[in-house]
Amino acid sequence: MTITIALSKGRIFEETLPLLAAAGITPLEDPETSRKLILPTNRADVRLIIVRASDVPTYVQYGAADLGVAGKDVLNEHGGTGLYQPLDLNIARCRMMVAVRDDFDYDSAVRQGARLRVATKYVQTAREHFAAKGVHVDLIKLYGSMELAPLVGLSDAIVDLVSSGNTLKANHLKAVEEVSAISSRLIVNQASLKLKRAAIQPMLDAFAGAVGK
Ligand code: PRT
Ligand code: MG
């Protein structure tokens, strides 16, 4: 019985490596240099698949992967259908923020009840956030480089992830409101957990031990 784990390249892969090691799993190739999308590991019964960060929940939902690691940002947009989310891995941490141009008075725009144009990749998250605040927004869906939108008049505000804050600063933007704290979770296909419990449960326990829970 093979266990397939879906990961994205970059920070999630890097920060998941020590957790995999705690479960006795070592990838045999580096996704940054390999062109393979299916990576073997030291364990004949465990393989990794490398997918786009926002595609990880989809692979796990349909059982094409048994396990995966995905940010709460991605999970909130996906909705979580068919996924068991047993563990916050506390990795790839950042904050989902509302940001505007340095010279834009966000608080007064909100106070005056202005209708705000908000550009974001996280439409679902943004809709929930502004609805809860009672702020009327027109959402503009983008797929990347949200920071550009307020600079060229596409939007008044963006909803995006911030870690160091350097990207905002370099583009004369400021964060004005936190939407939520973000970290990555372990996700598990619900059917896999039942059918492959003997193989999966020890991995969950090892991950939980490595995370300190
Ligand atoms: O890059 P790609 O379009 O393929 O997908 P992705 O951006 O979703 O994937 P990836 O690998 O970049 O991010 C995977 C996960 O890492 C995200 O889903 C988040 O949960 C988490 N994460 C943690 C981040 C960041 N920190 C982060 N800083 N994801 C993105 N960023 C970006 C942010 O969007 C902004 O453009 O980094 C920029 C800001 O960084 P600072 O340091 O300048 O503030
Ligand atoms: Mg990215």
PDB file of C-alpha atoms and ligand atoms in Angstrom:
ATOM      1  CA  MET A   1       0.000   0.000   0.000  1.00  0.00           C
ATOM      2  CA  THR A   2       1.518   3.306  -1.106  1.00  0.00           C
ATOM      3  CA  ILE A   3       1.109   6.574   0.763  1.00  0.00           C
ATOM      4  CA  THR A   4       1.208   9.704  -1.430  1.00  0.00           C
ATOM      5  CA  ILE A   5       2.006  13.073   0.149  1.00  0.00           C
ATOM      6  CA  ALA A   6       1.290  16.317  -1.775  1.00  0.00           C
ATOM      7  CA  LEU A   7       3.614  19.268  -1.175  1.00  0.00           C
ATOM      8  CA  SER A   8       4.411  22.541  -2.921  1.00  0.00           C
ATOM      9  CA  LYS A   9       7.958  23.596  -3.747  1.00  0.00           C
ATOM     10  CA  GLY A  10       9.646  26.362  -1.798  1.00  0.00           C
ATOM     11  CA  ARG A  11       8.899  27.246   1.794  1.00  0.00           C
ATOM     12  CA  ILE A  12       6.345  24.491   2.448  1.00  0.00           C
ATOM     13  CA  PHE A  13       8.657  21.773   1.119  1.00  0.00           C
ATOM     14  CA  GLU A  14      11.646  23.171   3.046  1.00  0.00           C
ATOM     15  CA  GLU A  15       9.756  23.503   6.317  1.00  0.00           C
ATOM     16  CA  THR A  16       8.070  20.092   5.986  1.00  0.00           C
ATOM     17  CA  LEU A  17      11.401  18.258   5.567  1.00  0.00           C
ATOM     18  CA  PRO A  18      12.184  18.109   9.322  1.00  0.00           C
ATOM     19  CA  LEU A  19       8.664  16.814  10.020  1.00  0.00           C
ATOM     20  CA  LEU A  20       9.037  14.107   7.379  1.00  0.00           C
ATOM     21  CA  ALA A  21      12.412  13.208   8.901  1.00  0.00           C
ATOM     22  CA  ALA A  22      10.693  12.751  12.273  1.00  0.00           C
ATOM     23  CA  ALA A  23       8.425  10.200  10.579  1.00  0.00           C
ATOM     24  CA  GLY A  24      11.457   8.444   9.055  1.00  0.00           C
ATOM     25  CA  ILE A  25      10.809   9.812   5.556  1.00  0.00           C
ATOM     26  CA  THR A  26      13.620  11.316   3.419  1.00  0.00           C
ATOM     27  CA  PRO A  27      13.015  12.447  -0.167  1.00  0.00           C
ATOM     28  CA  LEU A  28      15.558  11.001  -2.599  1.00  0.00           C
ATOM     29  CA  GLU A  29      15.463  14.039  -4.889  1.00  0.00           C
ATOM     30  CA  ASP A  30      15.288  17.805  -4.473  1.00  0.00           C
ATOM     31  CA  PRO A  31      12.231  19.368  -6.192  1.00  0.00           C
ATOM     32  CA  GLU A  32      14.175  22.608  -6.792  1.00  0.00           C
ATOM     33  CA  THR A  33      16.570  20.794  -9.131  1.00  0.00           C
ATOM     34  CA  SER A  34      14.631  17.714 -10.236  1.00  0.00           C
ATOM     35  CA  ARG A  35      12.069  17.993 -13.007  1.00  0.00           C
ATOM     36  CA  LYS A  36      10.171  15.020 -11.637  1.00  0.00           C
ATOM     37  CA  LEU A  37       6.706  15.668 -10.234  1.00  0.00           C
ATOM     38  CA  ILE A  38       6.652  12.351  -8.365  1.00  0.00           C
ATOM     39  CA  LEU A  39       9.568  12.055  -5.975  1.00  0.00           C
ATOM     40  CA  PRO A  40      10.604   8.758  -4.416  1.00  0.00           C
ATOM     41  CA  THR A  41      11.597   8.631  -0.749  1.00  0.00           C
ATOM     42  CA  ASN A  42      13.801   6.310   1.296  1.00  0.00           C
ATOM     43  CA  ARG A  43      10.608   4.373   2.082  1.00  0.00           C
ATOM     44  CA  ALA A  44       9.338   2.187  -0.753  1.00  0.00           C
ATOM     45  CA  ASP A  45       5.746   2.746   0.452  1.00  0.00           C
ATOM     46  CA  VAL A  46       5.896   6.577   0.545  1.00  0.00           C
ATOM     47  CA  ARG A  47       6.125   8.997  -2.375  1.00  0.00           C
ATOM     48  CA  LEU A  48       5.839  12.751  -2.672  1.00  0.00           C
ATOM     49  CA  ILE A  49       4.039  14.667  -5.404  1.00  0.00           C
ATOM     50  CA  ILE A  50       4.969  18.273  -6.140  1.00  0.00           C
ATOM     51  CA  VAL A  51       2.016  20.522  -7.007  1.00  0.00           C
ATOM     52  CA  ARG A  52       1.082  24.200  -6.933  1.00  0.00           C
ATOM     53  CA  ALA A  53       0.377  25.364  -3.356  1.00  0.00           C
ATOM     54  CA  SER A  54      -3.247  26.146  -4.176  1.00  0.00           C
ATOM     55  CA  ASP A  55      -3.720  22.712  -5.794  1.00  0.00           C
ATOM     56  CA  VAL A  56      -2.674  20.674  -2.727  1.00  0.00           C
ATOM     57  CA  PRO A  57      -6.206  20.502  -1.188  1.00  0.00           C
ATOM     58  CA  THR A  58      -7.673  19.388  -4.519  1.00  0.00           C
ATOM     59  CA  TYR A  59      -5.280  16.444  -4.868  1.00  0.00           C
ATOM     60  CA  VAL A  60      -6.026  15.364  -1.299  1.00  0.00           C
ATOM     61  CA  GLN A  61      -9.796  15.939  -1.585  1.00  0.00           C
ATOM     62  CA  TYR A  62     -10.037  13.524  -4.528  1.00  0.00           C
ATOM     63  CA  GLY A  63      -7.678  10.980  -2.961  1.00  0.00           C
ATOM     64  CA  ALA A  64      -4.938  11.415  -5.592  1.00  0.00           C
ATOM     65  CA  ALA A  65      -2.807  12.175  -2.541  1.00  0.00           C
ATOM     66  CA  ASP A  66      -3.478  10.726   0.916  1.00  0.00           C
ATOM     67  CA  LEU A  67      -1.829  13.548   2.823  1.00  0.00           C
ATOM     68  CA  GLY A  68      -0.767  17.097   2.077  1.00  0.00           C
ATOM     69  CA  VAL A  69       0.472  20.318   3.611  1.00  0.00           C
ATOM     70  CA  ALA A  70      -1.411  23.532   2.825  1.00  0.00           C
ATOM     71  CA  GLY A  71      -1.590  27.069   4.210  1.00  0.00           C
ATOM     72  CA  LYS A  72      -4.750  28.208   5.992  1.00  0.00           C
ATOM     73  CA  ASP A  73      -5.025  30.853   3.266  1.00  0.00           C
ATOM     74  CA  VAL A  74      -5.303  28.127   0.632  1.00  0.00           C
ATOM     75  CA  LEU A  75      -7.593  25.955   2.779  1.00  0.00           C
ATOM     76  CA  ASN A  76     -10.009  28.805   3.430  1.00  0.00           C
ATOM     77  CA  GLU A  77     -10.318  29.469  -0.301  1.00  0.00           C
ATOM     78  CA  HIS A  78     -10.732  25.761  -1.072  1.00  0.00           C
ATOM     79  CA  GLY A  79     -13.398  25.281   1.606  1.00  0.00           C
ATOM     80  CA  GLY A  80     -12.022  22.057   3.086  1.00  0.00           C
ATOM     81  CA  THR A  81     -14.576  19.643   1.581  1.00  0.00           C
ATOM     82  CA  GLY A  82     -13.477  16.007   2.002  1.00  0.00           C
ATOM     83  CA  LEU A  83     -10.457  16.967   4.074  1.00  0.00           C
ATOM     84  CA  TYR A  84      -9.572  15.998   7.593  1.00  0.00           C
ATOM     85  CA  GLN A  85      -7.323  18.666   9.165  1.00  0.00           C
ATOM     86  CA  PRO A  86      -5.791  17.025  12.230  1.00  0.00           C
ATOM     87  CA  LEU A  87      -2.771  19.206  12.888  1.00  0.00           C
ATOM     88  CA  ASP A  88      -1.510  22.771  12.671  1.00  0.00           C
ATOM     89  CA  LEU A  89       2.155  22.317  11.698  1.00  0.00           C
ATOM     90  CA  ASN A  90       2.995  25.894  12.664  1.00  0.00           C
ATOM     91  CA  ILE A  91       5.187  26.337   9.552  1.00  0.00           C
ATOM     92  CA  ALA A  92       5.242  28.876   6.681  1.00  0.00           C
ATOM     93  CA  ARG A  93       3.804  31.431   9.076  1.00  0.00           C
ATOM     94  CA  CYS A  94       2.679  34.857   7.947  1.00  0.00           C
ATOM     95  CA  ARG A  95      -0.323  37.171   8.286  1.00  0.00           C
ATOM     96  CA  MET A  96      -3.218  37.883   5.943  1.00  0.00           C
ATOM     97  CA  MET A  97      -3.500  41.667   5.852  1.00  0.00           C
ATOM     98  CA  VAL A  98      -5.440  44.485   4.250  1.00  0.00           C
ATOM     99  CA  ALA A  99      -2.973  46.936   2.694  1.00  0.00           C
ATOM    100  CA  VAL A 100      -3.328  50.293   0.928  1.00  0.00           C
ATOM    101  CA  ARG A 101      -1.081  52.980  -0.543  1.00  0.00           C
ATOM    102  CA  ASP A 102       0.957  54.964   1.980  1.00  0.00           C
ATOM    103  CA  ASP A 103      -1.122  58.056   1.169  1.00  0.00           C
ATOM    104  CA  PHE A 104      -4.566  56.404   1.404  1.00  0.00           C
ATOM    105  CA  ASP A 105      -6.622  57.085   4.560  1.00  0.00           C
ATOM    106  CA  TYR A 106      -8.246  53.675   5.035  1.00  0.00           C
ATOM    107  CA  ASP A 107      -9.859  54.406   8.406  1.00  0.00           C
ATOM    108  CA  SER A 108     -11.644  57.477   7.155  1.00  0.00           C
ATOM    109  CA  ALA A 109     -12.770  55.714   3.968  1.00  0.00           C
ATOM    110  CA  VAL A 110     -14.268  52.956   6.142  1.00  0.00           C
ATOM    111  CA  ARG A 111     -15.821  55.487   8.567  1.00  0.00           C
ATOM    112  CA  GLN A 112     -17.442  57.347   5.698  1.00  0.00           C
ATOM    113  CA  GLY A 113     -18.934  54.104   4.420  1.00  0.00           C
ATOM    114  CA  ALA A 114     -17.170  54.402   1.067  1.00  0.00           C
ATOM    115  CA  ARG A 115     -17.440  51.456  -1.276  1.00  0.00           C
ATOM    116  CA  LEU A 116     -13.904  50.049  -1.525  1.00  0.00           C
ATOM    117  CA  ARG A 117     -12.332  48.313  -4.484  1.00  0.00           C
ATOM    118  CA  VAL A 118     -10.244  45.418  -3.195  1.00  0.00           C
ATOM    119  CA  ALA A 119      -7.923  43.344  -5.372  1.00  0.00           C
ATOM    120  CA  THR A 120      -6.952  39.896  -4.112  1.00  0.00           C
ATOM    121  CA  LYS A 121      -6.153  36.290  -4.882  1.00  0.00           C
ATOM    122  CA  TYR A 122      -8.166  35.420  -1.726  1.00  0.00           C
ATOM    123  CA  VAL A 123     -11.677  36.380  -2.777  1.00  0.00           C
ATOM    124  CA  GLN A 124     -13.511  34.125  -0.347  1.00  0.00           C
ATOM    125  CA  THR A 125     -11.405  35.234   2.616  1.00  0.00           C
ATOM    126  CA  ALA A 126     -11.748  38.904   1.673  1.00  0.00           C
ATOM    127  CA  ARG A 127     -15.529  38.594   1.213  1.00  0.00           C
ATOM    128  CA  GLU A 128     -15.934  37.060   4.687  1.00  0.00           C
ATOM    129  CA  HIS A 129     -13.636  39.625   6.297  1.00  0.00           C
ATOM    130  CA  PHE A 130     -15.370  42.723   4.925  1.00  0.00           C
ATOM    131  CA  ALA A 131     -18.859  41.263   5.376  1.00  0.00           C
ATOM    132  CA  ALA A 132     -18.107  40.681   9.074  1.00  0.00           C
ATOM    133  CA  LYS A 133     -16.980  44.321   9.367  1.00  0.00           C
ATOM    134  CA  GLY A 134     -19.992  45.588   7.446  1.00  0.00           C
ATOM    135  CA  VAL A 135     -17.763  47.239   4.823  1.00  0.00           C
ATOM    136  CA  HIS A 136     -19.051  47.257   1.244  1.00  0.00           C
ATOM    137  CA  VAL A 137     -16.453  46.093  -1.253  1.00  0.00           C
ATOM    138  CA  ASP A 138     -16.108  45.332  -4.918  1.00  0.00           C
ATOM    139  CA  LEU A 139     -13.713  42.394  -5.162  1.00  0.00           C
ATOM    140  CA  ILE A 140     -11.328  42.092  -8.093  1.00  0.00           C
ATOM    141  CA  LYS A 141      -9.790  38.649  -8.517  1.00  0.00           C
ATOM    142  CA  LEU A 142      -6.054  38.555  -9.277  1.00  0.00           C
ATOM    143  CA  TYR A 143      -3.673  35.615  -9.534  1.00  0.00           C
ATOM    144  CA  GLY A 144      -0.479  37.306  -8.327  1.00  0.00           C
ATOM    145  CA  SER A 145       1.443  40.543  -7.649  1.00  0.00           C
ATOM    146  CA  MET A 146      -1.500  42.089  -5.801  1.00  0.00           C
ATOM    147  CA  GLU A 147       0.866  44.831  -4.587  1.00  0.00           C
ATOM    148  CA  LEU A 148       0.719  46.449  -8.016  1.00  0.00           C
ATOM    149  CA  ALA A 149      -3.040  47.000  -8.048  1.00  0.00           C
ATOM    150  CA  PRO A 150      -3.271  50.110  -5.779  1.00  0.00           C
ATOM    151  CA  LEU A 151      -0.216  51.661  -7.463  1.00  0.00           C
ATOM    152  CA  VAL A 152      -1.844  51.784 -10.874  1.00  0.00           C
ATOM    153  CA  GLY A 153      -5.400  52.549  -9.790  1.00  0.00           C
ATOM    154  CA  LEU A 154      -6.866  49.087 -10.184  1.00  0.00           C
ATOM    155  CA  SER A 155      -7.978  49.035  -6.541  1.00  0.00           C
ATOM    156  CA  ASP A 156      -8.048  51.038  -3.288  1.00  0.00           C
ATOM    157  CA  ALA A 157      -6.837  48.120  -1.203  1.00  0.00           C
ATOM    158  CA  ILE A 158      -5.453  44.598  -1.427  1.00  0.00           C
ATOM    159  CA  VAL A 159      -5.791  41.527   0.754  1.00  0.00           C
ATOM    160  CA  ASP A 160      -2.503  39.634   0.709  1.00  0.00           C
ATOM    161  CA  LEU A 161      -0.030  37.688   2.802  1.00  0.00           C
ATOM    162  CA  VAL A 162       2.703  39.584   4.604  1.00  0.00           C
ATOM    163  CA  SER A 163       5.715  38.104   6.343  1.00  0.00           C
ATOM    164  CA  SER A 164       8.699  40.493   6.560  1.00  0.00           C
ATOM    165  CA  GLY A 165       6.692  43.453   5.211  1.00  0.00           C
ATOM    166  CA  ASN A 166       9.492  44.221   2.731  1.00  0.00           C
ATOM    167  CA  THR A 167       7.298  43.799  -0.348  1.00  0.00           C
ATOM    168  CA  LEU A 168       4.756  46.324   0.972  1.00  0.00           C
ATOM    169  CA  LYS A 169       7.500  48.771   1.933  1.00  0.00           C
ATOM    170  CA  ALA A 170       9.269  48.506  -1.434  1.00  0.00           C
ATOM    171  CA  ASN A 171       5.988  49.406  -3.158  1.00  0.00           C
ATOM    172  CA  HIS A 172       4.963  52.299  -0.870  1.00  0.00           C
ATOM    173  CA  LEU A 173       2.096  50.349   0.654  1.00  0.00           C
ATOM    174  CA  LYS A 174       1.097  49.964   4.311  1.00  0.00           C
ATOM    175  CA  ALA A 175      -0.757  47.224   6.153  1.00  0.00           C
ATOM    176  CA  VAL A 176      -3.844  48.671   7.819  1.00  0.00           C
ATOM    177  CA  GLU A 177      -5.709  45.651   9.197  1.00  0.00           C
ATOM    178  CA  GLU A 178      -5.043  42.025  10.042  1.00  0.00           C
ATOM    179  CA  VAL A 179      -7.456  39.514   8.529  1.00  0.00           C
ATOM    180  CA  SER A 180      -5.927  36.438  10.210  1.00  0.00           C
ATOM    181  CA  ALA A 181      -2.738  34.718  11.281  1.00  0.00           C
ATOM    182  CA  ILE A 182      -1.648  32.065   8.770  1.00  0.00           C
ATOM    183  CA  SER A 183       0.274  28.822   9.164  1.00  0.00           C
ATOM    184  CA  SER A 184       0.172  25.506   7.342  1.00  0.00           C
ATOM    185  CA  ARG A 185      -1.898  22.484   8.294  1.00  0.00           C
ATOM    186  CA  LEU A 186      -1.544  18.808   7.645  1.00  0.00           C
ATOM    187  CA  ILE A 187      -4.520  17.638   5.591  1.00  0.00           C
ATOM    188  CA  VAL A 188      -5.659  14.057   5.117  1.00  0.00           C
ATOM    189  CA  ASN A 189      -8.114  12.467   2.705  1.00  0.00           C
ATOM    190  CA  GLN A 190     -11.005  11.196   4.833  1.00  0.00           C
ATOM    191  CA  ALA A 191     -11.304   7.835   3.039  1.00  0.00           C
ATOM    192  CA  SER A 192      -7.529   7.283   3.149  1.00  0.00           C
ATOM    193  CA  LEU A 193      -7.541   7.759   6.883  1.00  0.00           C
ATOM    194  CA  LYS A 194     -10.046   4.932   7.262  1.00  0.00           C
ATOM    195  CA  LEU A 195      -8.582   2.562   4.648  1.00  0.00           C
ATOM    196  CA  LYS A 196      -4.880   3.177   5.310  1.00  0.00           C
ATOM    197  CA  ARG A 197      -5.013   3.985   9.009  1.00  0.00           C
ATOM    198  CA  ALA A 198      -2.269   1.496   9.928  1.00  0.00           C
ATOM    199  CA  ALA A 199       0.226   3.349   7.728  1.00  0.00           C
ATOM    200  CA  ILE A 200      -1.066   6.884   8.236  1.00  0.00           C
ATOM    201  CA  GLN A 201      -1.643   7.023  12.001  1.00  0.00           C
ATOM    202  CA  PRO A 202       2.079   6.534  12.901  1.00  0.00           C
ATOM    203  CA  MET A 203       2.931   9.377  10.509  1.00  0.00           C
ATOM    204  CA  LEU A 204       0.372  11.665  12.153  1.00  0.00           C
ATOM    205  CA  ASP A 205       1.792  10.769  15.568  1.00  0.00           C
ATOM    206  CA  ALA A 206       5.360  11.467  14.404  1.00  0.00           C
ATOM    207  CA  PHE A 207       4.356  14.826  12.901  1.00  0.00           C
ATOM    208  CA  ALA A 208       2.468  15.769  16.069  1.00  0.00           C
ATOM    209  CA  GLY A 209       5.508  14.843  18.177  1.00  0.00           C
ATOM    210  CA  ALA A 210       7.816  16.922  15.977  1.00  0.00           C
ATOM    211  CA  VAL A 211       5.479  19.921  16.150  1.00  0.00           C
ATOM    212  CA  GLY A 212       5.326  19.559  19.922  1.00  0.00           C
ATOM    213  CA  LYS A 213       1.642  18.720  20.357  1.00  0.00           C
TER     214      LYS A 213
HETATM  215  O1  PRT B   1       4.009  30.921  -5.741  1.00  0.00           O
HETATM  216  P1  PRT B   1       2.773  30.256  -6.316  1.00  0.00           P
HETATM  217  O2  PRT B   1       1.914  31.211  -7.087  1.00  0.00           O
HETATM  218  O3  PRT B   1       3.032  28.946  -6.974  1.00  0.00           O
HETATM  219  O4  PRT B   1       1.856  29.839  -5.102  1.00  0.00           O
HETATM  220  P2  PRT B   1       1.898  30.400  -3.653  1.00  0.00           P
HETATM  221  O5  PRT B   1       2.402  31.806  -3.581  1.00  0.00           O
HETATM  222  O6  PRT B   1       0.554  30.124  -3.061  1.00  0.00           O
HETATM  223  O7  PRT B   1       2.949  29.402  -3.016  1.00  0.00           O
HETATM  224  P3  PRT B   1       4.164  29.694  -2.076  1.00  0.00           P
HETATM  225  O8  PRT B   1       4.995  28.464  -2.089  1.00  0.00           O
HETATM  226  O9  PRT B   1       4.793  31.002  -2.403  1.00  0.00           O
HETATM  227  O10 PRT B   1       3.458  29.846  -0.668  1.00  0.00           O
HETATM  228  C1  PRT B   1       2.944  28.699  -0.025  1.00  0.00           C
HETATM  229  C2  PRT B   1       2.339  29.112   1.310  1.00  0.00           C
HETATM  230  O11 PRT B   1       3.312  29.757   2.121  1.00  0.00           O
HETATM  231  C3  PRT B   1       1.203  30.125   1.219  1.00  0.00           C
HETATM  232  O12 PRT B   1      -0.017  29.496   0.869  1.00  0.00           O
HETATM  233  C4  PRT B   1       1.199  30.698   2.643  1.00  0.00           C
HETATM  234  O13 PRT B   1       0.399  29.891   3.496  1.00  0.00           O
HETATM  235  C5  PRT B   1       2.671  30.582   3.075  1.00  0.00           C
HETATM  236  N1  PRT B   1       3.398  31.858   3.125  1.00  0.00           N
HETATM  237  C6  PRT B   1       4.110  32.284   4.202  1.00  0.00           C
HETATM  238  C7  PRT B   1       3.505  32.801   2.179  1.00  0.00           C
HETATM  239  C8  PRT B   1       4.271  33.842   2.712  1.00  0.00           C
HETATM  240  N2  PRT B   1       4.646  33.484   3.967  1.00  0.00           N
HETATM  241  C9  PRT B   1       4.540  35.021   1.909  1.00  0.00           C
HETATM  242  N3  PRT B   1       5.211  35.959   2.382  1.00  0.00           N
HETATM  243  N4  PRT B   1       3.031  32.881   0.895  1.00  0.00           N
HETATM  244  C10 PRT B   1       3.296  33.968   0.166  1.00  0.00           C
HETATM  245  N5  PRT B   1       4.022  35.034   0.607  1.00  0.00           N
HETATM  246  C11 PRT B   1       4.216  36.174  -0.349  1.00  0.00           C
HETATM  247  C12 PRT B   1       3.089  37.208  -0.269  1.00  0.00           C
HETATM  248  O14 PRT B   1       1.985  36.829  -1.077  1.00  0.00           O
HETATM  249  C13 PRT B   1       3.757  38.498  -0.765  1.00  0.00           C
HETATM  250  O15 PRT B   1       3.727  38.596  -2.169  1.00  0.00           O
HETATM  251  O16 PRT B   1       5.390  36.902  -0.095  1.00  0.00           O
HETATM  252  C14 PRT B   1       5.182  38.297  -0.321  1.00  0.00           C
HETATM  253  C15 PRT B   1       5.344  39.096   0.946  1.00  0.00           C
HETATM  254  O17 PRT B   1       6.487  38.717   1.642  1.00  0.00           O
HETATM  255  P4  PRT B   1       7.239  39.804   2.542  1.00  0.00           P
HETATM  256  O18 PRT B   1       8.270  38.997   3.302  1.00  0.00           O
HETATM  257  O19 PRT B   1       7.875  40.786   1.627  1.00  0.00           O
HETATM  258  O20 PRT B   1       6.245  40.432   3.480  1.00  0.00           O
HETATM  259 MG    MG B   2       4.392  32.427  -4.109  1.00  0.00          MG
END
